[in-house]
């Protein structure tokens, strides 16, 4: 499938995987709708995409607020007339051991990683149904497959995203031609660890530092692959990890 003139909303487009995905999809003809809270970063990305001949708009928003998502959808439709896909990529990973009781960090992960995905689907689904098809891609994680130290809450949120994706797929793909994919990366070199405040976790992250991790572009390529299959093909899960990661 060609992405020419497909309109795709990408959350968490201001850095890492979302940014690389926006560049990849715009470079292949998609109209990309850049959603995040950091206006400067999104404007810089939009300018870069346009300088390379692509099409992008900035749509500021917080995924934890359904009304922000509705505004993003309206902005996308005003700019491009329709919506063909949603990439629910925004996420946080403030790892900590449960006994530290960093409950406000747990709340943030539930709000962004789970409720943010639900909000996106709730806002975009009516438009995809109008179009009689489309794609929803949710960025879950290797953390949906296995626990790692300090990841009890993070892993739980990403397991929720993976299982929600499977439910969505079964409900939407046969009935409406809306294909759904869960992307499950291992370690990728991004800013994701920047929200970690638990000093014990920070000390124990040396394994990651020694490993050759994935690059954001590797995940962007996986998302592009899922999006460019014929409509009859649903790529359910892409579990993609660094060769060196155990
Ligand atoms: O991380 P990072 P990644 N509303 O920190 C945005 C998953 N993953 O690219 O709002 C809207 O560079 C934030 O934007 P801003 C991971 O769980 C990663 O690695 O401007 N947006 C930024 O653009 C996550 O789901 C790895 O601050 C909000 C983006 O989220 C996805 O990959 C491994 C927001 C985070 O970019 C992308 O993360 C894995 C909000 N409330 C899964 N809060 C990995 N990197 O190793 C945050 O298995 N954002």
PDB file of C-alpha atoms and ligand atoms in Angstrom:
ATOM      1  CA  UNK A   1       0.000   0.000   0.000  1.00  0.00           C
ATOM      2  CA  UNK A   2       1.171   3.459  -0.916  1.00  0.00           C
ATOM      3  CA  UNK A   3       1.190   6.163   1.776  1.00  0.00           C
ATOM      4  CA  UNK A   4       0.733   8.980  -0.759  1.00  0.00           C
ATOM      5  CA  UNK A   5      -1.808  11.423   0.695  1.00  0.00           C
ATOM      6  CA  UNK A   6      -2.695   9.180   3.626  1.00  0.00           C
ATOM      7  CA  UNK A   7      -3.213  11.310   6.719  1.00  0.00           C
ATOM      8  CA  UNK A   8      -1.608   9.830   9.803  1.00  0.00           C
ATOM      9  CA  UNK A   9      -1.649  11.215  13.341  1.00  0.00           C
ATOM     10  CA  UNK A  10       1.516  10.417  15.318  1.00  0.00           C
ATOM     11  CA  UNK A  11       1.539  11.000  19.081  1.00  0.00           C
ATOM     12  CA  UNK A  12       4.808  11.640  20.866  1.00  0.00           C
ATOM     13  CA  UNK A  13       6.179  13.064  17.617  1.00  0.00           C
ATOM     14  CA  UNK A  14       8.500  15.519  19.354  1.00  0.00           C
ATOM     15  CA  UNK A  15      11.315  13.011  19.945  1.00  0.00           C
ATOM     16  CA  UNK A  16      12.648   9.483  19.586  1.00  0.00           C
ATOM     17  CA  UNK A  17      10.492   6.887  17.856  1.00  0.00           C
ATOM     18  CA  UNK A  18       7.639   9.303  17.074  1.00  0.00           C
ATOM     19  CA  UNK A  19       9.965  11.814  15.443  1.00  0.00           C
ATOM     20  CA  UNK A  20      11.718   9.158  13.331  1.00  0.00           C
ATOM     21  CA  UNK A  21       8.362   7.683  12.322  1.00  0.00           C
ATOM     22  CA  UNK A  22       7.042  11.081  11.246  1.00  0.00           C
ATOM     23  CA  UNK A  23      10.091  11.595   9.033  1.00  0.00           C
ATOM     24  CA  UNK A  24       9.852   8.103   7.553  1.00  0.00           C
ATOM     25  CA  UNK A  25       6.130   8.311   6.750  1.00  0.00           C
ATOM     26  CA  UNK A  26       6.306  11.878   5.430  1.00  0.00           C
ATOM     27  CA  UNK A  27       9.266  10.830   3.284  1.00  0.00           C
ATOM     28  CA  UNK A  28       6.994   8.171   1.777  1.00  0.00           C
ATOM     29  CA  UNK A  29       4.184  10.552   0.890  1.00  0.00           C
ATOM     30  CA  UNK A  30       1.989  10.622   4.010  1.00  0.00           C
ATOM     31  CA  UNK A  31       0.486  13.806   5.459  1.00  0.00           C
ATOM     32  CA  UNK A  32       1.728  13.609   9.029  1.00  0.00           C
ATOM     33  CA  UNK A  33      -0.032  15.226  11.968  1.00  0.00           C
ATOM     34  CA  UNK A  34       2.526  15.830  14.699  1.00  0.00           C
ATOM     35  CA  UNK A  35       1.058  15.590  18.208  1.00  0.00           C
ATOM     36  CA  UNK A  36       2.939  16.217  21.481  1.00  0.00           C
ATOM     37  CA  UNK A  37       3.255  19.009  24.055  1.00  0.00           C
ATOM     38  CA  UNK A  38       6.614  20.510  22.991  1.00  0.00           C
ATOM     39  CA  UNK A  39       5.727  23.144  20.418  1.00  0.00           C
ATOM     40  CA  UNK A  40       9.285  24.170  19.526  1.00  0.00           C
ATOM     41  CA  UNK A  41      10.386  20.619  18.796  1.00  0.00           C
ATOM     42  CA  UNK A  42       7.313  19.936  16.677  1.00  0.00           C
ATOM     43  CA  UNK A  43       7.788  23.150  14.677  1.00  0.00           C
ATOM     44  CA  UNK A  44      11.432  22.228  14.044  1.00  0.00           C
ATOM     45  CA  UNK A  45      10.390  18.766  12.852  1.00  0.00           C
ATOM     46  CA  UNK A  46       7.634  20.181  10.634  1.00  0.00           C
ATOM     47  CA  UNK A  47      10.138  22.548   8.999  1.00  0.00           C
ATOM     48  CA  UNK A  48      12.591  19.702   8.435  1.00  0.00           C
ATOM     49  CA  UNK A  49       9.903  17.505   6.854  1.00  0.00           C
ATOM     50  CA  UNK A  50       8.758  20.347   4.595  1.00  0.00           C
ATOM     51  CA  UNK A  51      12.330  21.172   3.595  1.00  0.00           C
ATOM     52  CA  UNK A  52      12.606  17.562   2.415  1.00  0.00           C
ATOM     53  CA  UNK A  53       9.436  17.903   0.320  1.00  0.00           C
ATOM     54  CA  UNK A  54       7.028  16.285   2.806  1.00  0.00           C
ATOM     55  CA  UNK A  55       3.742  17.442   4.325  1.00  0.00           C
ATOM     56  CA  UNK A  56       3.217  17.952   8.056  1.00  0.00           C
ATOM     57  CA  UNK A  57       1.170  19.992  10.509  1.00  0.00           C
ATOM     58  CA  UNK A  58       1.784  20.645  14.172  1.00  0.00           C
ATOM     59  CA  UNK A  59      -1.139  19.691  16.426  1.00  0.00           C
ATOM     60  CA  UNK A  60      -0.240  20.436  20.028  1.00  0.00           C
ATOM     61  CA  UNK A  61      -1.882  18.238  22.608  1.00  0.00           C
ATOM     62  CA  UNK A  62      -1.651  16.155  25.744  1.00  0.00           C
ATOM     63  CA  UNK A  63      -2.760  12.554  25.142  1.00  0.00           C
ATOM     64  CA  UNK A  64      -4.223  12.335  28.641  1.00  0.00           C
ATOM     65  CA  UNK A  65      -6.858  14.900  27.613  1.00  0.00           C
ATOM     66  CA  UNK A  66      -9.574  13.586  25.316  1.00  0.00           C
ATOM     67  CA  UNK A  67     -10.502  17.151  24.302  1.00  0.00           C
ATOM     68  CA  UNK A  68      -6.929  17.735  23.090  1.00  0.00           C
ATOM     69  CA  UNK A  69      -7.192  14.634  20.896  1.00  0.00           C
ATOM     70  CA  UNK A  70     -10.541  15.837  19.523  1.00  0.00           C
ATOM     71  CA  UNK A  71      -8.894  19.154  18.618  1.00  0.00           C
ATOM     72  CA  UNK A  72      -6.041  17.323  16.895  1.00  0.00           C
ATOM     73  CA  UNK A  73      -8.527  15.265  14.875  1.00  0.00           C
ATOM     74  CA  UNK A  74     -10.425  18.430  13.849  1.00  0.00           C
ATOM     75  CA  UNK A  75      -7.193  20.126  12.851  1.00  0.00           C
ATOM     76  CA  UNK A  76      -6.124  17.113  10.787  1.00  0.00           C
ATOM     77  CA  UNK A  77      -9.475  16.954   8.986  1.00  0.00           C
ATOM     78  CA  UNK A  78      -9.402  20.725   8.341  1.00  0.00           C
ATOM     79  CA  UNK A  79      -5.925  20.421   6.815  1.00  0.00           C
ATOM     80  CA  UNK A  80      -6.244  17.191   4.853  1.00  0.00           C
ATOM     81  CA  UNK A  81      -9.963  16.297   4.679  1.00  0.00           C
ATOM     82  CA  UNK A  82      -9.741  12.860   6.317  1.00  0.00           C
ATOM     83  CA  UNK A  83      -7.774  10.605   8.643  1.00  0.00           C
ATOM     84  CA  UNK A  84      -6.327   7.272   7.564  1.00  0.00           C
ATOM     85  CA  UNK A  85      -4.276   6.242  10.544  1.00  0.00           C
ATOM     86  CA  UNK A  86      -3.287   6.796  14.155  1.00  0.00           C
ATOM     87  CA  UNK A  87       0.033   5.904  15.734  1.00  0.00           C
ATOM     88  CA  UNK A  88      -0.350   5.870  19.498  1.00  0.00           C
ATOM     89  CA  UNK A  89       3.314   6.258  20.393  1.00  0.00           C
ATOM     90  CA  UNK A  90       3.484   8.746  23.317  1.00  0.00           C
ATOM     91  CA  UNK A  91       4.734   7.048  26.457  1.00  0.00           C
ATOM     92  CA  UNK A  92       6.684   7.379  29.686  1.00  0.00           C
ATOM     93  CA  UNK A  93       8.915   4.964  31.591  1.00  0.00           C
ATOM     94  CA  UNK A  94       9.760   6.239  35.090  1.00  0.00           C
ATOM     95  CA  UNK A  95      10.930   2.826  36.328  1.00  0.00           C
ATOM     96  CA  UNK A  96      11.016   2.260  40.094  1.00  0.00           C
ATOM     97  CA  UNK A  97      10.752  -0.563  42.574  1.00  0.00           C
ATOM     98  CA  UNK A  98       7.181  -0.958  43.813  1.00  0.00           C
ATOM     99  CA  UNK A  99       8.190  -0.673  47.483  1.00  0.00           C
ATOM    100  CA  UNK A 100       9.355   2.925  46.821  1.00  0.00           C
ATOM    101  CA  UNK A 101       5.650   3.756  46.374  1.00  0.00           C
ATOM    102  CA  UNK A 102       6.204   6.413  43.729  1.00  0.00           C
ATOM    103  CA  UNK A 103       2.472   6.517  43.202  1.00  0.00           C
ATOM    104  CA  UNK A 104       2.362   9.774  41.233  1.00  0.00           C
ATOM    105  CA  UNK A 105       4.725   8.174  38.684  1.00  0.00           C
ATOM    106  CA  UNK A 106       2.463   5.103  38.517  1.00  0.00           C
ATOM    107  CA  UNK A 107      -0.492   7.408  37.857  1.00  0.00           C
ATOM    108  CA  UNK A 108       1.365   9.205  35.061  1.00  0.00           C
ATOM    109  CA  UNK A 109       2.234   5.910  33.358  1.00  0.00           C
ATOM    110  CA  UNK A 110      -1.357   4.713  33.550  1.00  0.00           C
ATOM    111  CA  UNK A 111      -2.610   8.090  32.284  1.00  0.00           C
ATOM    112  CA  UNK A 112      -0.211   8.429  29.345  1.00  0.00           C
ATOM    113  CA  UNK A 113       0.599   4.821  28.400  1.00  0.00           C
ATOM    114  CA  UNK A 114      -2.911   3.375  28.751  1.00  0.00           C
ATOM    115  CA  UNK A 115      -5.501   6.154  28.895  1.00  0.00           C
ATOM    116  CA  UNK A 116      -3.632   8.129  26.223  1.00  0.00           C
ATOM    117  CA  UNK A 117      -4.049   5.190  23.848  1.00  0.00           C
ATOM    118  CA  UNK A 118      -7.745   4.839  24.705  1.00  0.00           C
ATOM    119  CA  UNK A 119      -8.305   8.573  24.177  1.00  0.00           C
ATOM    120  CA  UNK A 120      -6.650   8.414  20.770  1.00  0.00           C
ATOM    121  CA  UNK A 121      -8.798   5.512  19.657  1.00  0.00           C
ATOM    122  CA  UNK A 122     -11.974   7.179  20.947  1.00  0.00           C
ATOM    123  CA  UNK A 123     -11.222  10.392  19.025  1.00  0.00           C
ATOM    124  CA  UNK A 124     -10.073   8.837  15.757  1.00  0.00           C
ATOM    125  CA  UNK A 125     -12.338   5.796  15.390  1.00  0.00           C
ATOM    126  CA  UNK A 126     -15.432   7.660  14.087  1.00  0.00           C
ATOM    127  CA  UNK A 127     -13.302   9.155  11.300  1.00  0.00           C
ATOM    128  CA  UNK A 128     -11.783   5.780  10.355  1.00  0.00           C
ATOM    129  CA  UNK A 129     -15.274   4.257  10.239  1.00  0.00           C
ATOM    130  CA  UNK A 130     -16.408   7.078   7.926  1.00  0.00           C
ATOM    131  CA  UNK A 131     -13.474   6.224   5.655  1.00  0.00           C
ATOM    132  CA  UNK A 132     -14.382   2.524   5.746  1.00  0.00           C
ATOM    133  CA  UNK A 133     -10.890   1.497   6.779  1.00  0.00           C
ATOM    134  CA  UNK A 134      -7.545   2.580   8.113  1.00  0.00           C
ATOM    135  CA  UNK A 135      -4.804   1.664  10.543  1.00  0.00           C
ATOM    136  CA  UNK A 136      -4.238   1.954  14.264  1.00  0.00           C
ATOM    137  CA  UNK A 137      -0.717   1.257  15.488  1.00  0.00           C
ATOM    138  CA  UNK A 138      -0.061   1.134  19.205  1.00  0.00           C
ATOM    139  CA  UNK A 139       3.503   1.276  20.483  1.00  0.00           C
ATOM    140  CA  UNK A 140       3.623  -1.309  23.262  1.00  0.00           C
ATOM    141  CA  UNK A 141       6.921  -2.871  24.313  1.00  0.00           C
ATOM    142  CA  UNK A 142       9.045  -5.915  24.941  1.00  0.00           C
ATOM    143  CA  UNK A 143       7.849  -5.093  28.463  1.00  0.00           C
ATOM    144  CA  UNK A 144       4.508  -6.660  27.494  1.00  0.00           C
ATOM    145  CA  UNK A 145       6.324  -9.995  27.216  1.00  0.00           C
ATOM    146  CA  UNK A 146       8.570  -9.917  30.256  1.00  0.00           C
ATOM    147  CA  UNK A 147       9.235  -8.099  33.519  1.00  0.00           C
ATOM    148  CA  UNK A 148      12.508  -6.264  34.080  1.00  0.00           C
ATOM    149  CA  UNK A 149      13.741  -4.665  37.339  1.00  0.00           C
ATOM    150  CA  UNK A 150      11.681  -1.653  38.329  1.00  0.00           C
ATOM    151  CA  UNK A 151       9.233  -2.297  35.523  1.00  0.00           C
ATOM    152  CA  UNK A 152       6.228  -3.720  37.377  1.00  0.00           C
ATOM    153  CA  UNK A 153       3.940  -0.792  36.564  1.00  0.00           C
ATOM    154  CA  UNK A 154       5.499   0.020  33.168  1.00  0.00           C
ATOM    155  CA  UNK A 155       5.267  -3.630  32.078  1.00  0.00           C
ATOM    156  CA  UNK A 156       1.648  -3.719  33.259  1.00  0.00           C
ATOM    157  CA  UNK A 157       0.796  -0.637  31.162  1.00  0.00           C
ATOM    158  CA  UNK A 158       2.454  -2.070  28.063  1.00  0.00           C
ATOM    159  CA  UNK A 159       0.743  -5.456  28.546  1.00  0.00           C
ATOM    160  CA  UNK A 160      -2.529  -3.546  28.671  1.00  0.00           C
ATOM    161  CA  UNK A 161      -1.692  -1.842  25.375  1.00  0.00           C
ATOM    162  CA  UNK A 162      -0.810  -5.159  23.726  1.00  0.00           C
ATOM    163  CA  UNK A 163      -4.033  -6.854  24.830  1.00  0.00           C
ATOM    164  CA  UNK A 164      -6.151  -3.795  24.019  1.00  0.00           C
ATOM    165  CA  UNK A 165      -4.634  -3.883  20.512  1.00  0.00           C
ATOM    166  CA  UNK A 166      -5.673  -7.508  20.081  1.00  0.00           C
ATOM    167  CA  UNK A 167      -9.223  -6.731  21.206  1.00  0.00           C
ATOM    168  CA  UNK A 168      -9.377  -3.749  18.859  1.00  0.00           C
ATOM    169  CA  UNK A 169      -8.125  -5.862  15.984  1.00  0.00           C
ATOM    170  CA  UNK A 170     -10.736  -8.543  16.513  1.00  0.00           C
ATOM    171  CA  UNK A 171     -13.537  -5.980  16.806  1.00  0.00           C
ATOM    172  CA  UNK A 172     -12.501  -3.585  14.044  1.00  0.00           C
ATOM    173  CA  UNK A 173     -10.547  -5.400  11.344  1.00  0.00           C
ATOM    174  CA  UNK A 174     -13.217  -7.891  10.170  1.00  0.00           C
ATOM    175  CA  UNK A 175     -16.095  -5.428  10.517  1.00  0.00           C
ATOM    176  CA  UNK A 176     -14.613  -2.135   9.316  1.00  0.00           C
ATOM    177  CA  UNK A 177     -11.326  -2.941   7.585  1.00  0.00           C
ATOM    178  CA  UNK A 178      -9.430  -1.097  10.299  1.00  0.00           C
ATOM    179  CA  UNK A 179      -6.172  -2.972  10.810  1.00  0.00           C
ATOM    180  CA  UNK A 180      -4.486  -2.859  14.212  1.00  0.00           C
ATOM    181  CA  UNK A 181      -0.843  -3.498  15.085  1.00  0.00           C
ATOM    182  CA  UNK A 182       1.034  -3.664  18.368  1.00  0.00           C
ATOM    183  CA  UNK A 183       4.707  -2.688  18.072  1.00  0.00           C
ATOM    184  CA  UNK A 184       6.847  -4.217  20.817  1.00  0.00           C
ATOM    185  CA  UNK A 185      10.399  -2.832  20.845  1.00  0.00           C
ATOM    186  CA  UNK A 186      13.293  -3.814  23.051  1.00  0.00           C
ATOM    187  CA  UNK A 187      15.828  -1.136  23.990  1.00  0.00           C
ATOM    188  CA  UNK A 188      15.897   1.848  21.628  1.00  0.00           C
ATOM    189  CA  UNK A 189      18.280   4.807  21.982  1.00  0.00           C
ATOM    190  CA  UNK A 190      15.867   7.641  22.930  1.00  0.00           C
ATOM    191  CA  UNK A 191      15.117   9.951  25.871  1.00  0.00           C
ATOM    192  CA  UNK A 192      12.743   7.405  27.415  1.00  0.00           C
ATOM    193  CA  UNK A 193      14.829   6.801  30.531  1.00  0.00           C
ATOM    194  CA  UNK A 194      14.967  10.538  31.341  1.00  0.00           C
ATOM    195  CA  UNK A 195      11.954  10.370  33.677  1.00  0.00           C
ATOM    196  CA  UNK A 196      13.531   7.764  35.993  1.00  0.00           C
ATOM    197  CA  UNK A 197      13.945   9.154  39.520  1.00  0.00           C
ATOM    198  CA  UNK A 198      14.684   5.926  41.427  1.00  0.00           C
ATOM    199  CA  UNK A 199      18.446   6.063  42.151  1.00  0.00           C
ATOM    200  CA  UNK A 200      18.699   2.271  42.550  1.00  0.00           C
ATOM    201  CA  UNK A 201      17.336   1.781  39.051  1.00  0.00           C
ATOM    202  CA  UNK A 202      19.666   4.395  37.571  1.00  0.00           C
ATOM    203  CA  UNK A 203      22.665   2.576  39.061  1.00  0.00           C
ATOM    204  CA  UNK A 204      21.551  -0.753  37.609  1.00  0.00           C
ATOM    205  CA  UNK A 205      21.165   0.442  34.050  1.00  0.00           C
ATOM    206  CA  UNK A 206      24.816  -0.215  33.126  1.00  0.00           C
ATOM    207  CA  UNK A 207      23.918  -3.336  31.062  1.00  0.00           C
ATOM    208  CA  UNK A 208      21.930  -1.127  28.727  1.00  0.00           C
ATOM    209  CA  UNK A 209      24.816   1.305  28.371  1.00  0.00           C
ATOM    210  CA  UNK A 210      27.147  -1.474  27.155  1.00  0.00           C
ATOM    211  CA  UNK A 211      24.690  -2.844  24.596  1.00  0.00           C
ATOM    212  CA  UNK A 212      24.215  -1.759  20.986  1.00  0.00           C
ATOM    213  CA  UNK A 213      20.572  -0.724  21.143  1.00  0.00           C
ATOM    214  CA  UNK A 214      18.091  -0.203  18.326  1.00  0.00           C
ATOM    215  CA  UNK A 215      17.780   3.223  16.726  1.00  0.00           C
ATOM    216  CA  UNK A 216      14.427   5.016  16.445  1.00  0.00           C
ATOM    217  CA  UNK A 217      14.649   4.560  12.666  1.00  0.00           C
ATOM    218  CA  UNK A 218      14.498   0.764  13.157  1.00  0.00           C
ATOM    219  CA  UNK A 219      11.095   1.112  14.794  1.00  0.00           C
ATOM    220  CA  UNK A 220       9.982   3.647  12.178  1.00  0.00           C
ATOM    221  CA  UNK A 221      10.808   1.032   9.533  1.00  0.00           C
ATOM    222  CA  UNK A 222       8.701  -1.576  11.357  1.00  0.00           C
ATOM    223  CA  UNK A 223       5.772   0.858  11.537  1.00  0.00           C
ATOM    224  CA  UNK A 224       6.173   1.672   7.840  1.00  0.00           C
ATOM    225  CA  UNK A 225       6.141  -2.058   7.048  1.00  0.00           C
ATOM    226  CA  UNK A 226       2.912  -2.602   9.007  1.00  0.00           C
ATOM    227  CA  UNK A 227       1.254   0.372   7.303  1.00  0.00           C
ATOM    228  CA  UNK A 228       2.185  -0.547   3.746  1.00  0.00           C
ATOM    229  CA  UNK A 229       0.752  -4.065   3.556  1.00  0.00           C
ATOM    230  CA  UNK A 230      -2.295  -4.702   1.360  1.00  0.00           C
ATOM    231  CA  UNK A 231      -5.596  -4.023   3.189  1.00  0.00           C
ATOM    232  CA  UNK A 232      -6.200  -7.791   3.511  1.00  0.00           C
ATOM    233  CA  UNK A 233      -3.073  -8.158   5.678  1.00  0.00           C
ATOM    234  CA  UNK A 234      -3.145  -7.351   9.403  1.00  0.00           C
ATOM    235  CA  UNK A 235       0.291  -7.341  11.025  1.00  0.00           C
ATOM    236  CA  UNK A 236      -0.754  -8.150  14.604  1.00  0.00           C
ATOM    237  CA  UNK A 237       2.505  -7.794  16.519  1.00  0.00           C
ATOM    238  CA  UNK A 238       6.004  -6.678  15.695  1.00  0.00           C
ATOM    239  CA  UNK A 239       8.342  -7.832  18.470  1.00  0.00           C
ATOM    240  CA  UNK A 240      11.684  -6.248  17.592  1.00  0.00           C
ATOM    241  CA  UNK A 241      14.756  -6.267  19.841  1.00  0.00           C
ATOM    242  CA  UNK A 242      18.473  -5.486  19.584  1.00  0.00           C
ATOM    243  CA  UNK A 243      20.531  -8.496  18.521  1.00  0.00           C
ATOM    244  CA  UNK A 244      22.586  -8.092  21.703  1.00  0.00           C
ATOM    245  CA  UNK A 245      19.595  -7.921  24.081  1.00  0.00           C
ATOM    246  CA  UNK A 246      18.910 -11.087  26.075  1.00  0.00           C
TER     247      UNK A 246
HETATM  248  O1  LIG B   1      10.732   8.079  24.102  1.00  0.00           O
HETATM  249  P1  LIG B   1      10.885   9.656  24.110  1.00  0.00           P
HETATM  250  P2  LIG B   1      10.517   6.984  22.944  1.00  0.00           P
HETATM  251  N1  LIG B   1       0.953  13.914  25.791  1.00  0.00           N
HETATM  252  O2  LIG B   1      10.982  10.003  25.548  1.00  0.00           O
HETATM  253  C1  LIG B   1       5.551  12.258  24.342  1.00  0.00           C
HETATM  254  C2  LIG B   1       7.928   3.036  23.716  1.00  0.00           C
HETATM  255  N2  LIG B   1       9.112   2.197  23.886  1.00  0.00           N
HETATM  256  O3  LIG B   1      10.569   7.548  21.604  1.00  0.00           O
HETATM  257  O4  LIG B   1       4.768  15.875  25.012  1.00  0.00           O
HETATM  258  C3  LIG B   1       1.528  13.895  24.581  1.00  0.00           C
HETATM  259  O5  LIG B   1      11.953  10.083  23.172  1.00  0.00           O
HETATM  260  C4  LIG B   1       6.766  13.169  24.403  1.00  0.00           C
HETATM  261  O6  LIG B   1       6.433  14.458  23.893  1.00  0.00           O
HETATM  262  P3  LIG B   1       6.231  15.802  24.771  1.00  0.00           P
HETATM  263  C5  LIG B   1       7.657   3.976  24.853  1.00  0.00           C
HETATM  264  O7  LIG B   1       7.050   3.352  25.944  1.00  0.00           O
HETATM  265  C6  LIG B   1      10.347   2.747  23.880  1.00  0.00           C
HETATM  266  O8  LIG B   1      11.408   5.868  23.283  1.00  0.00           O
HETATM  267  O9  LIG B   1       6.703  16.866  23.847  1.00  0.00           O
HETATM  268  N3  LIG B   1       2.755  13.399  24.343  1.00  0.00           N
HETATM  269  C7  LIG B   1       7.707  12.478  23.439  1.00  0.00           C
HETATM  270  O10 LIG B   1       7.488  12.927  22.122  1.00  0.00           O
HETATM  271  C8  LIG B   1       6.768   4.996  24.186  1.00  0.00           C
HETATM  272  O11 LIG B   1       5.426   4.549  24.204  1.00  0.00           O
HETATM  273  C9  LIG B   1      11.457   1.936  24.119  1.00  0.00           C
HETATM  274  O12 LIG B   1       7.044  15.652  26.019  1.00  0.00           O
HETATM  275  C10 LIG B   1       3.438  12.941  25.396  1.00  0.00           C
HETATM  276  C11 LIG B   1       7.305  11.008  23.530  1.00  0.00           C
HETATM  277  O13 LIG B   1       6.069  10.951  24.239  1.00  0.00           O
HETATM  278  C12 LIG B   1       7.262   5.006  22.737  1.00  0.00           C
HETATM  279  O14 LIG B   1       8.111   3.873  22.603  1.00  0.00           O
HETATM  280  C13 LIG B   1      11.289   0.591  24.324  1.00  0.00           C
HETATM  281  C14 LIG B   1       2.927  12.946  26.692  1.00  0.00           C
HETATM  282  C15 LIG B   1       8.333  10.180  24.258  1.00  0.00           C
HETATM  283  O15 LIG B   1       9.496  10.180  23.510  1.00  0.00           O
HETATM  284  C16 LIG B   1       8.037   6.244  22.352  1.00  0.00           C
HETATM  285  O16 LIG B   1       9.040   6.505  23.313  1.00  0.00           O
HETATM  286  C17 LIG B   1      10.024   0.087  24.315  1.00  0.00           C
HETATM  287  C18 LIG B   1       1.632  13.467  26.874  1.00  0.00           C
HETATM  288  N4  LIG B   1       1.043  13.506  28.080  1.00  0.00           N
HETATM  289  C19 LIG B   1       8.937   0.887  24.098  1.00  0.00           C
HETATM  290  N5  LIG B   1       3.848  12.417  27.524  1.00  0.00           N
HETATM  291  C20 LIG B   1      12.847   2.476  24.195  1.00  0.00           C
HETATM  292  N6  LIG B   1      13.068   3.733  23.867  1.00  0.00           N
HETATM  293  O17 LIG B   1      13.756   1.727  24.571  1.00  0.00           O
HETATM  294  C21 LIG B   1       4.903  12.105  26.775  1.00  0.00           C
HETATM  295  O18 LIG B   1       9.865  -1.215  24.547  1.00  0.00           O
HETATM  296  N7  LIG B   1       4.672  12.407  25.487  1.00  0.00           N
END
